[in-house]
Coordinates of C-alpha atoms and ligand atoms in Angstrom, one line a residue:
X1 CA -52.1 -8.4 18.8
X2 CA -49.4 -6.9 16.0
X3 CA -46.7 -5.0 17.1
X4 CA -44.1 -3.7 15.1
X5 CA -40.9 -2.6 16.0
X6 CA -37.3 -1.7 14.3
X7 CA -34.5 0.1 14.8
X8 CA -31.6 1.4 13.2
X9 CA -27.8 1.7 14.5
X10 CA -26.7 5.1 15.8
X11 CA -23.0 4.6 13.7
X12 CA -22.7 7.1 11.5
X13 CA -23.7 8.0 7.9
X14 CA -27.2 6.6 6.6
X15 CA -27.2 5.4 3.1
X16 CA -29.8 4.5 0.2
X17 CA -30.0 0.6 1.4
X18 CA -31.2 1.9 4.8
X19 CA -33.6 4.1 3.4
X20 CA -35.2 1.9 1.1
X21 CA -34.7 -1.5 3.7
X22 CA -36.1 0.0 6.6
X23 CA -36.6 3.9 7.3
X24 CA -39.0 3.7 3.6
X25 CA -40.7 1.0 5.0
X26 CA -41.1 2.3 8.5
X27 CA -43.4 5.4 7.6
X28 CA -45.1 3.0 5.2
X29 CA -46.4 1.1 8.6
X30 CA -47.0 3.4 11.0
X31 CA -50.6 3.4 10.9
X32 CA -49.5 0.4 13.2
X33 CA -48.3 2.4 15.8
X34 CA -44.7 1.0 15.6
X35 CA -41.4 1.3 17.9
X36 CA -39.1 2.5 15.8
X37 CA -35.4 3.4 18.3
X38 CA -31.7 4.6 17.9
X39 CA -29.9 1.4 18.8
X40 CA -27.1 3.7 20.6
X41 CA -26.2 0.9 22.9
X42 CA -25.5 -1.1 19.8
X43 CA -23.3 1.6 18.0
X44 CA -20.7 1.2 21.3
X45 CA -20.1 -2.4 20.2
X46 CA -17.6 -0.6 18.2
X47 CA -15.4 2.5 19.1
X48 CA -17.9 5.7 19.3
X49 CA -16.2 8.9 20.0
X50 CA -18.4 10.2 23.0
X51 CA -18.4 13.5 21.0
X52 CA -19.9 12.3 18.1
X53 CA -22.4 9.6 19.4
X54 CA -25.3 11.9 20.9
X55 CA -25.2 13.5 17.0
X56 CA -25.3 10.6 16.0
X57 CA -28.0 9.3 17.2
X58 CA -29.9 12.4 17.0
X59 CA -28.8 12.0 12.9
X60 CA -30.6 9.1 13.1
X61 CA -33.5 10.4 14.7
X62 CA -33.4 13.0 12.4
X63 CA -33.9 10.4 9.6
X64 CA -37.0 8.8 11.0
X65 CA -38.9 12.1 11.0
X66 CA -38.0 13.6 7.5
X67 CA -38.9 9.8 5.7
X68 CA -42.2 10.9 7.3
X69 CA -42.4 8.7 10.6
X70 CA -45.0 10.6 12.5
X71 CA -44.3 10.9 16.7
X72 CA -47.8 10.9 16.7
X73 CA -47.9 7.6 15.7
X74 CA -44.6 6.2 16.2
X75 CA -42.8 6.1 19.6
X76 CA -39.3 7.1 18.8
X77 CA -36.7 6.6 21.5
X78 CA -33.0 6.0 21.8
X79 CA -32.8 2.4 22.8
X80 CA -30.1 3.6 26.0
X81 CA -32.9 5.9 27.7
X82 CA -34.8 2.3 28.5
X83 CA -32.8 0.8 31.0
X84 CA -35.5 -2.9 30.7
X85 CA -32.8 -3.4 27.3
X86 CA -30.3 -3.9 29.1
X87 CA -32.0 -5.8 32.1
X88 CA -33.5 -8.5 29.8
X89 CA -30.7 -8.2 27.8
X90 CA -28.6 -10.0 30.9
X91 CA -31.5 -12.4 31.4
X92 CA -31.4 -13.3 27.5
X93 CA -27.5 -13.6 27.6
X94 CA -28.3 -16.8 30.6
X95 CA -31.0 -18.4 27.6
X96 CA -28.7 -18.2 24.5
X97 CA -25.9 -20.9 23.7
X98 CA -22.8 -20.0 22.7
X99 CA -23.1 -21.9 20.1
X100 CA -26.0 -20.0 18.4
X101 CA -24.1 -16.7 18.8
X102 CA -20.7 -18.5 17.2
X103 CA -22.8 -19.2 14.3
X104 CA -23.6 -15.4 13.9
X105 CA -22.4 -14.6 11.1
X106 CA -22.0 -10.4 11.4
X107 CA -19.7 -11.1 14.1
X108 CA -17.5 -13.1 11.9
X109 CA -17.4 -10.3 9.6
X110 CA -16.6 -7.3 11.9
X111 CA -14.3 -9.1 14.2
X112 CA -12.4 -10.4 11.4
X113 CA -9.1 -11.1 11.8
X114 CA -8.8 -10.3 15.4
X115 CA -11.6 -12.0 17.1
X116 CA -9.7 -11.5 20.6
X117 CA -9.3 -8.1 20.4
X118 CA -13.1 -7.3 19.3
X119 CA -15.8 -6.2 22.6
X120 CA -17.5 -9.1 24.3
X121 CA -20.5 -6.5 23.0
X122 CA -20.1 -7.2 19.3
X123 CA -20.5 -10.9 20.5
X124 CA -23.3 -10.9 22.2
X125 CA -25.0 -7.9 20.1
X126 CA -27.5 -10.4 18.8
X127 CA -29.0 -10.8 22.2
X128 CA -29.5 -7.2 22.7
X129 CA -31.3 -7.1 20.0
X130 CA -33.7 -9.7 20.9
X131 CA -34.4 -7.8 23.8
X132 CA -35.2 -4.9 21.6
X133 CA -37.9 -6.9 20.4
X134 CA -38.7 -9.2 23.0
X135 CA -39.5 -6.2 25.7
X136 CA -42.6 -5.0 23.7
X137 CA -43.3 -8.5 22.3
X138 CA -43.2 -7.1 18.9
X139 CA -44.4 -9.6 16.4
X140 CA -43.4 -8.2 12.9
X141 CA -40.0 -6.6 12.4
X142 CA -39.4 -4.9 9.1
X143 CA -35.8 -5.1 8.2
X144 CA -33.5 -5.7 5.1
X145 CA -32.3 -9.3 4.5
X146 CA -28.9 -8.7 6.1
X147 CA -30.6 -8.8 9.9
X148 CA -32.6 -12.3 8.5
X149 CA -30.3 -14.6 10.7
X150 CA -30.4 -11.7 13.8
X151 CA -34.8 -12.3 13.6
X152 CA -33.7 -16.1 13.6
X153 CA -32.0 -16.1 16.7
X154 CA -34.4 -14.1 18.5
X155 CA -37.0 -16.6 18.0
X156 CA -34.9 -19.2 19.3
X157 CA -34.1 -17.6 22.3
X158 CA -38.1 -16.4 22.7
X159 CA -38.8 -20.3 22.2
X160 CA -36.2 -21.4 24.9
X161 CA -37.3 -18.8 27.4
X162 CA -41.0 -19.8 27.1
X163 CA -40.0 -23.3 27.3
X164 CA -37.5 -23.3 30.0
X165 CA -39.5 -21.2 32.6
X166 CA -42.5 -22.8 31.8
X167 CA -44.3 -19.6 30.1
X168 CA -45.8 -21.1 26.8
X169 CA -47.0 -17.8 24.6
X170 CA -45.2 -15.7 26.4
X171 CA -42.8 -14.1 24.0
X172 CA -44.3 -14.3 20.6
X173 CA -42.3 -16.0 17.8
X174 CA -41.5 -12.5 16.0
X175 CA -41.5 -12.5 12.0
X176 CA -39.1 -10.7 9.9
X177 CA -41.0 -8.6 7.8
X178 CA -38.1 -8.7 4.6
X179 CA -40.1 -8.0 1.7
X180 CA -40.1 -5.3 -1.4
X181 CA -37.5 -5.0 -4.1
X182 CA -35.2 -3.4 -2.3
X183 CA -34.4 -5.6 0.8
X184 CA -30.6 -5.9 0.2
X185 CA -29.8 -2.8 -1.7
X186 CA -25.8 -3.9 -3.6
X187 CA -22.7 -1.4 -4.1
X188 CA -23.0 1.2 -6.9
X189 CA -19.5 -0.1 -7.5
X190 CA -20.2 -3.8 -7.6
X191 CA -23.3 -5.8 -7.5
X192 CA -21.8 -8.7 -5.2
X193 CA -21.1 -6.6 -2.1
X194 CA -24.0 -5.2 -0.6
X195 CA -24.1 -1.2 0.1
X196 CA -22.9 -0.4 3.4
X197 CA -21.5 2.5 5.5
X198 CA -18.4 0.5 6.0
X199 CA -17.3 0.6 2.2
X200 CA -14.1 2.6 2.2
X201 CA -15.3 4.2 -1.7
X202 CA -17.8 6.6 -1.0
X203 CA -19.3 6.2 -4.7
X204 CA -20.6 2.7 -3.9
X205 CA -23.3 4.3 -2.1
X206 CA -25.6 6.9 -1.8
X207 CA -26.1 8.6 1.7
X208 CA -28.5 9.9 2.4
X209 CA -26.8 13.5 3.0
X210 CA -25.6 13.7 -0.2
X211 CA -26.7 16.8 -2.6
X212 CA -28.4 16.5 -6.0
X213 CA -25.2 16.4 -7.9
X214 CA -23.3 13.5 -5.8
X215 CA -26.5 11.5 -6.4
X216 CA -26.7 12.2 -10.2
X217 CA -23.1 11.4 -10.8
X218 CA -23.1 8.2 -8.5
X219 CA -25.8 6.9 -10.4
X220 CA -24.0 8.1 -13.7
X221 CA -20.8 6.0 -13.1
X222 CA -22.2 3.4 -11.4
X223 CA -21.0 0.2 -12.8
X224 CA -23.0 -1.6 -15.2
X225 CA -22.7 -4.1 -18.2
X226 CA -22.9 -3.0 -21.9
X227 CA -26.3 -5.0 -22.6
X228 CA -30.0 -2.7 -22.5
X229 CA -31.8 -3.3 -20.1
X230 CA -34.0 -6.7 -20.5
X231 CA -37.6 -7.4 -22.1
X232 CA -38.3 -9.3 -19.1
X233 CA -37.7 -9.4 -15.5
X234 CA -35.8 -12.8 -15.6
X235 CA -33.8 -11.7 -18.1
X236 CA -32.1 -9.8 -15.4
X237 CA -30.8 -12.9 -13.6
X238 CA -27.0 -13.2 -13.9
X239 CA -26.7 -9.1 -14.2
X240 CA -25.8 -7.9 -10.6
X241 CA -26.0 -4.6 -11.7
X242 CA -28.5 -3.7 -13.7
X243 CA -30.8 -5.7 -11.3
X244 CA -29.6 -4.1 -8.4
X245 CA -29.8 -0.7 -10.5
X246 CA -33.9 -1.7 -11.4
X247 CA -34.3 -2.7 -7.4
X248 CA -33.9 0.6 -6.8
X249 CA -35.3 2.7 -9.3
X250 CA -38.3 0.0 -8.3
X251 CA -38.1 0.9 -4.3
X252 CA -38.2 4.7 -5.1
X253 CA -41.1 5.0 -7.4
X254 CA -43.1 2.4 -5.5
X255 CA -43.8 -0.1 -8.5
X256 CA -42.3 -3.4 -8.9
X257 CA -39.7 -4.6 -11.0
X258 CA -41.5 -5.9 -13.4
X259 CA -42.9 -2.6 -14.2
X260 CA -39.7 -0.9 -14.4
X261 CA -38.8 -3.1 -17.1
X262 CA -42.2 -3.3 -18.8
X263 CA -41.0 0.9 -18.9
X264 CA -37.7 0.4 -19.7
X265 CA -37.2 -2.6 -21.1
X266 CA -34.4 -2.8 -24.5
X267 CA -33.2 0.3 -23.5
X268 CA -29.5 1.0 -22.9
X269 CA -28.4 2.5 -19.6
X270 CA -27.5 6.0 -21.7
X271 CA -31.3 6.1 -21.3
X272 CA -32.4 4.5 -17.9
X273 CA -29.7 6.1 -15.8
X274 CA -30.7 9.5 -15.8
X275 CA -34.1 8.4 -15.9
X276 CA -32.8 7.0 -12.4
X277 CA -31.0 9.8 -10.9
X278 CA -33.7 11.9 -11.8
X279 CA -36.3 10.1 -9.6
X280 CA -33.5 9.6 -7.0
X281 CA -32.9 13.6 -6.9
X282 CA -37.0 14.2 -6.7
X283 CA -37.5 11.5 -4.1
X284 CA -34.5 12.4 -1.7
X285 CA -33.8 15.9 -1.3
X286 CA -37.3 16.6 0.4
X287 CA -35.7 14.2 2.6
X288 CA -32.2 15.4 2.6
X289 CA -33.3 18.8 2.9
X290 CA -35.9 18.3 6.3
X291 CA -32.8 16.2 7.3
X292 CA -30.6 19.0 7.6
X293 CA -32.9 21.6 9.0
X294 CA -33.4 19.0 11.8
X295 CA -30.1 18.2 12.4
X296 CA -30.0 21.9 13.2
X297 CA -32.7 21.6 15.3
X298 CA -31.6 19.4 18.1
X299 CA -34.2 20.6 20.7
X300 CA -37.1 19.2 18.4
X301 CA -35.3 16.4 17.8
X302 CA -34.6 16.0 21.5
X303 CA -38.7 16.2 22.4
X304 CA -39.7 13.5 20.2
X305 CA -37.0 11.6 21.5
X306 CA -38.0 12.1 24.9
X307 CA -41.3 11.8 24.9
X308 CA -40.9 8.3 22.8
X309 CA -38.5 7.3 25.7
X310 CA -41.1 8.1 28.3
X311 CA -43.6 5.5 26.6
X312 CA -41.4 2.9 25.7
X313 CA -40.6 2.6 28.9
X314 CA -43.5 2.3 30.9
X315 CA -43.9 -1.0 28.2
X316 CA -41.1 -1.7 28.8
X317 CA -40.8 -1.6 32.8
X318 CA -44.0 -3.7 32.6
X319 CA -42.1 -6.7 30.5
X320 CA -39.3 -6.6 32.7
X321 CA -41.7 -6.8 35.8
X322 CA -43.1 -10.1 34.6
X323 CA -39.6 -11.7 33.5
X324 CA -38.4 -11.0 36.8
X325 CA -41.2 -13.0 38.5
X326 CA -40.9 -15.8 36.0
X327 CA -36.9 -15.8 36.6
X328 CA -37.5 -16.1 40.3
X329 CA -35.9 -12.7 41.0
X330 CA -37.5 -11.4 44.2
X331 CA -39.7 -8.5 44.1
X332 CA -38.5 -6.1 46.4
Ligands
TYM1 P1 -28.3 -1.4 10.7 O1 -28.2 -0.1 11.5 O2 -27.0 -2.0 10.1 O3 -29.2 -1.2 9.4 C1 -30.5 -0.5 9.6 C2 -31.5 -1.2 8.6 O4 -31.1 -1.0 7.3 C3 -31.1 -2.2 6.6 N1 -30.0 -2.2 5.6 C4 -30.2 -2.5 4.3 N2 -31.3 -2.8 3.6 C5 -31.2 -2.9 2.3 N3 -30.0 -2.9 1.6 C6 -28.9 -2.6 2.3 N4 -27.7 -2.5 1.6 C7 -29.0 -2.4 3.7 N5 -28.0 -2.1 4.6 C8 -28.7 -2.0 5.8 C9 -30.9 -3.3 7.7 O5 -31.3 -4.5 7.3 C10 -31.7 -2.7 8.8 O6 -33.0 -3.1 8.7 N6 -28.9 -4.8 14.2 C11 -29.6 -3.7 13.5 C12 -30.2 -2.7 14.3 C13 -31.1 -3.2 15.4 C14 -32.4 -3.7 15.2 C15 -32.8 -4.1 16.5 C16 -33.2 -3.9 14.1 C17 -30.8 -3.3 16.7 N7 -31.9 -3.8 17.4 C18 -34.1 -4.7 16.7 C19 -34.5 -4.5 14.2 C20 -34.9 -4.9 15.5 C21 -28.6 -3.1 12.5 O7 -27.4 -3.0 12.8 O8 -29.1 -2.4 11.5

């Protein structure tokens, strides 16, 4: 059987690379009645004023439901109101090697210099999230390419657990889903760092609060060569940029980017820029705008993500359940 599932961080401001690598693509699948959660537990990995989190994560939630993920459809939950996480969470920390986790390479990143000082959390993060997937057995998770080695290490620890308590099948082998021209949305200020909520210049990305006018003039000065754009879709390689710039406009009107350029081709960015923010403006302030009134709304909010909760974790329980008897645990 498929089951999708994703999630998405509860830390703070959403941005375009979000939207198009996951929330886009989570309404586009939810005829297949996916999970889609708050990873709350994950945002702690990090310094969360206690203040801000639960808006937060209801932001987040927010987000789900004005890219049009339907509760009817989707079960929507805040991954801390299923307690199994965290249970086979523990279990999974006793399958995975430390040496798989030092490889991790997001760690590397957010610890940085000062590895000893960072939460044995952000070390170990990976393994929460293959709980996330594990405990509903999900076997396609879309993502963007950044969570590639994340997926990786889940179906390591799926194979070792299978193997090493003699359960073959039992977790699936889950597949990244990574796919669409937008996977790894880069910086409007430079097409080697990818856009991210941790950028300290607010004009490399687009959030996805932003009003019409911050999205037009991002796109205006976003960096770009002096060339038009190419007759041909190779003829982007080598041009960070105006690839990146194409990726999206690609993502947003849901054609590929060989179209874009079949449309735009030999024209200079005077042209194709405003021809971009345009289609940016019409595609996100629906989404911007149902945002908001939902964020205002926290009761609504608070029902879908209660009820989600509720059905997540009678799945949820249920895995636990049968880990516990395969781990020897007694059933009391
Ligand atoms: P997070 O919260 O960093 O990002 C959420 C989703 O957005 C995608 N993404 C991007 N896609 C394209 N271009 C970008 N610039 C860009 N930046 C972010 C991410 O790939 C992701 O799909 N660890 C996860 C959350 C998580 C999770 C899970 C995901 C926890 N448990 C289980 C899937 C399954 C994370 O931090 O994503």
């Amino acid at each position: 059987p498929v089951r999708v599932l994703s999630g998405i961080q509860a830390s703070g401001a959403l941005h375009l690379g979000n939207y198009l690598g996951a929330l886009k693509r989570f309404a586009a699948v939810q005829d297949q009645k996916p999970f889609i959660f708050v990873a709350d537990m994950h945002a702690i990995t990090v310094w969360q004023d206690p203040k801000v989190l639960a808006a937060q994560t209801r932001e987040i939630a927010a987000a789900y439901l004005a890219s049009g993920l339907d509760p009817a459809k989707a079960t929507i939950f805040p991954q801390s109101a299923v307690p199994a996480h965290a249970e086979l969470a523990w279990i999974f920390n006793c399958v995975a090697r430390l040496g798989w986790l030092d490889r991790m390479t997001q760690f590397k990143e957010k610890s940085g210099k000062h590895k000893e000082r960072s939460s044995v959390g952000l070390y170990t993060y990976p393994v929460l999230q293959a709980a996330d997937i594990l405990l509903y057995k999900a076997t396609h998770v879309p993502v963007g390419e950044d969570q590639k080695q994340h997926l990786e290490l889940t179906r390591d620890i799926a194979q070792k657990f299978n193997n090493d308590y003699d359960a073959p099948g039992f977790f699936p082998l889950t597949e990244p889903v990574i796919e669409g021209p937008a996977t790894r949305v880069m910086s409007l200020r430079d097409g080697s760092a990818k856009m991210s909520k941790s950028d300290p210049s607010d004009q490399s990305r687009i959030n996805l609060l932003d009003d019409a006018d911050a999205i037009a003039s991002k796109i205006r000065k976003s960096r770009t060569d002096p060339e038009p754009l190419p007759e041909t879709e190779e003829g982007l390689q080598g041009r960070a940029e105006a690839s990146n710039l194409v990726a999206i406009y690609a993502a947003l009107a849901d054609i590929s980017k060989a179209d874009v350029i079949a449309q735009f081709g030999g024209q200079g960015f005077g042209a194709f820029k405003p021809a971009l923010a345009e289609l940016a403006v019409e595609k996100m302030a629906p989404i911007t705008a149902e945002m908001r009134r939902l964020m205002n709304d926290p009761a609504e909010v608070d029902r879908v993500l209660k009820a989600g909760a509720e059905r997540a974790r009678e799945i949820g329980d249920q895995t636990v359940a049968e880990v516990k008897k395969l781990v020897g645990f007694l059933p009391l």
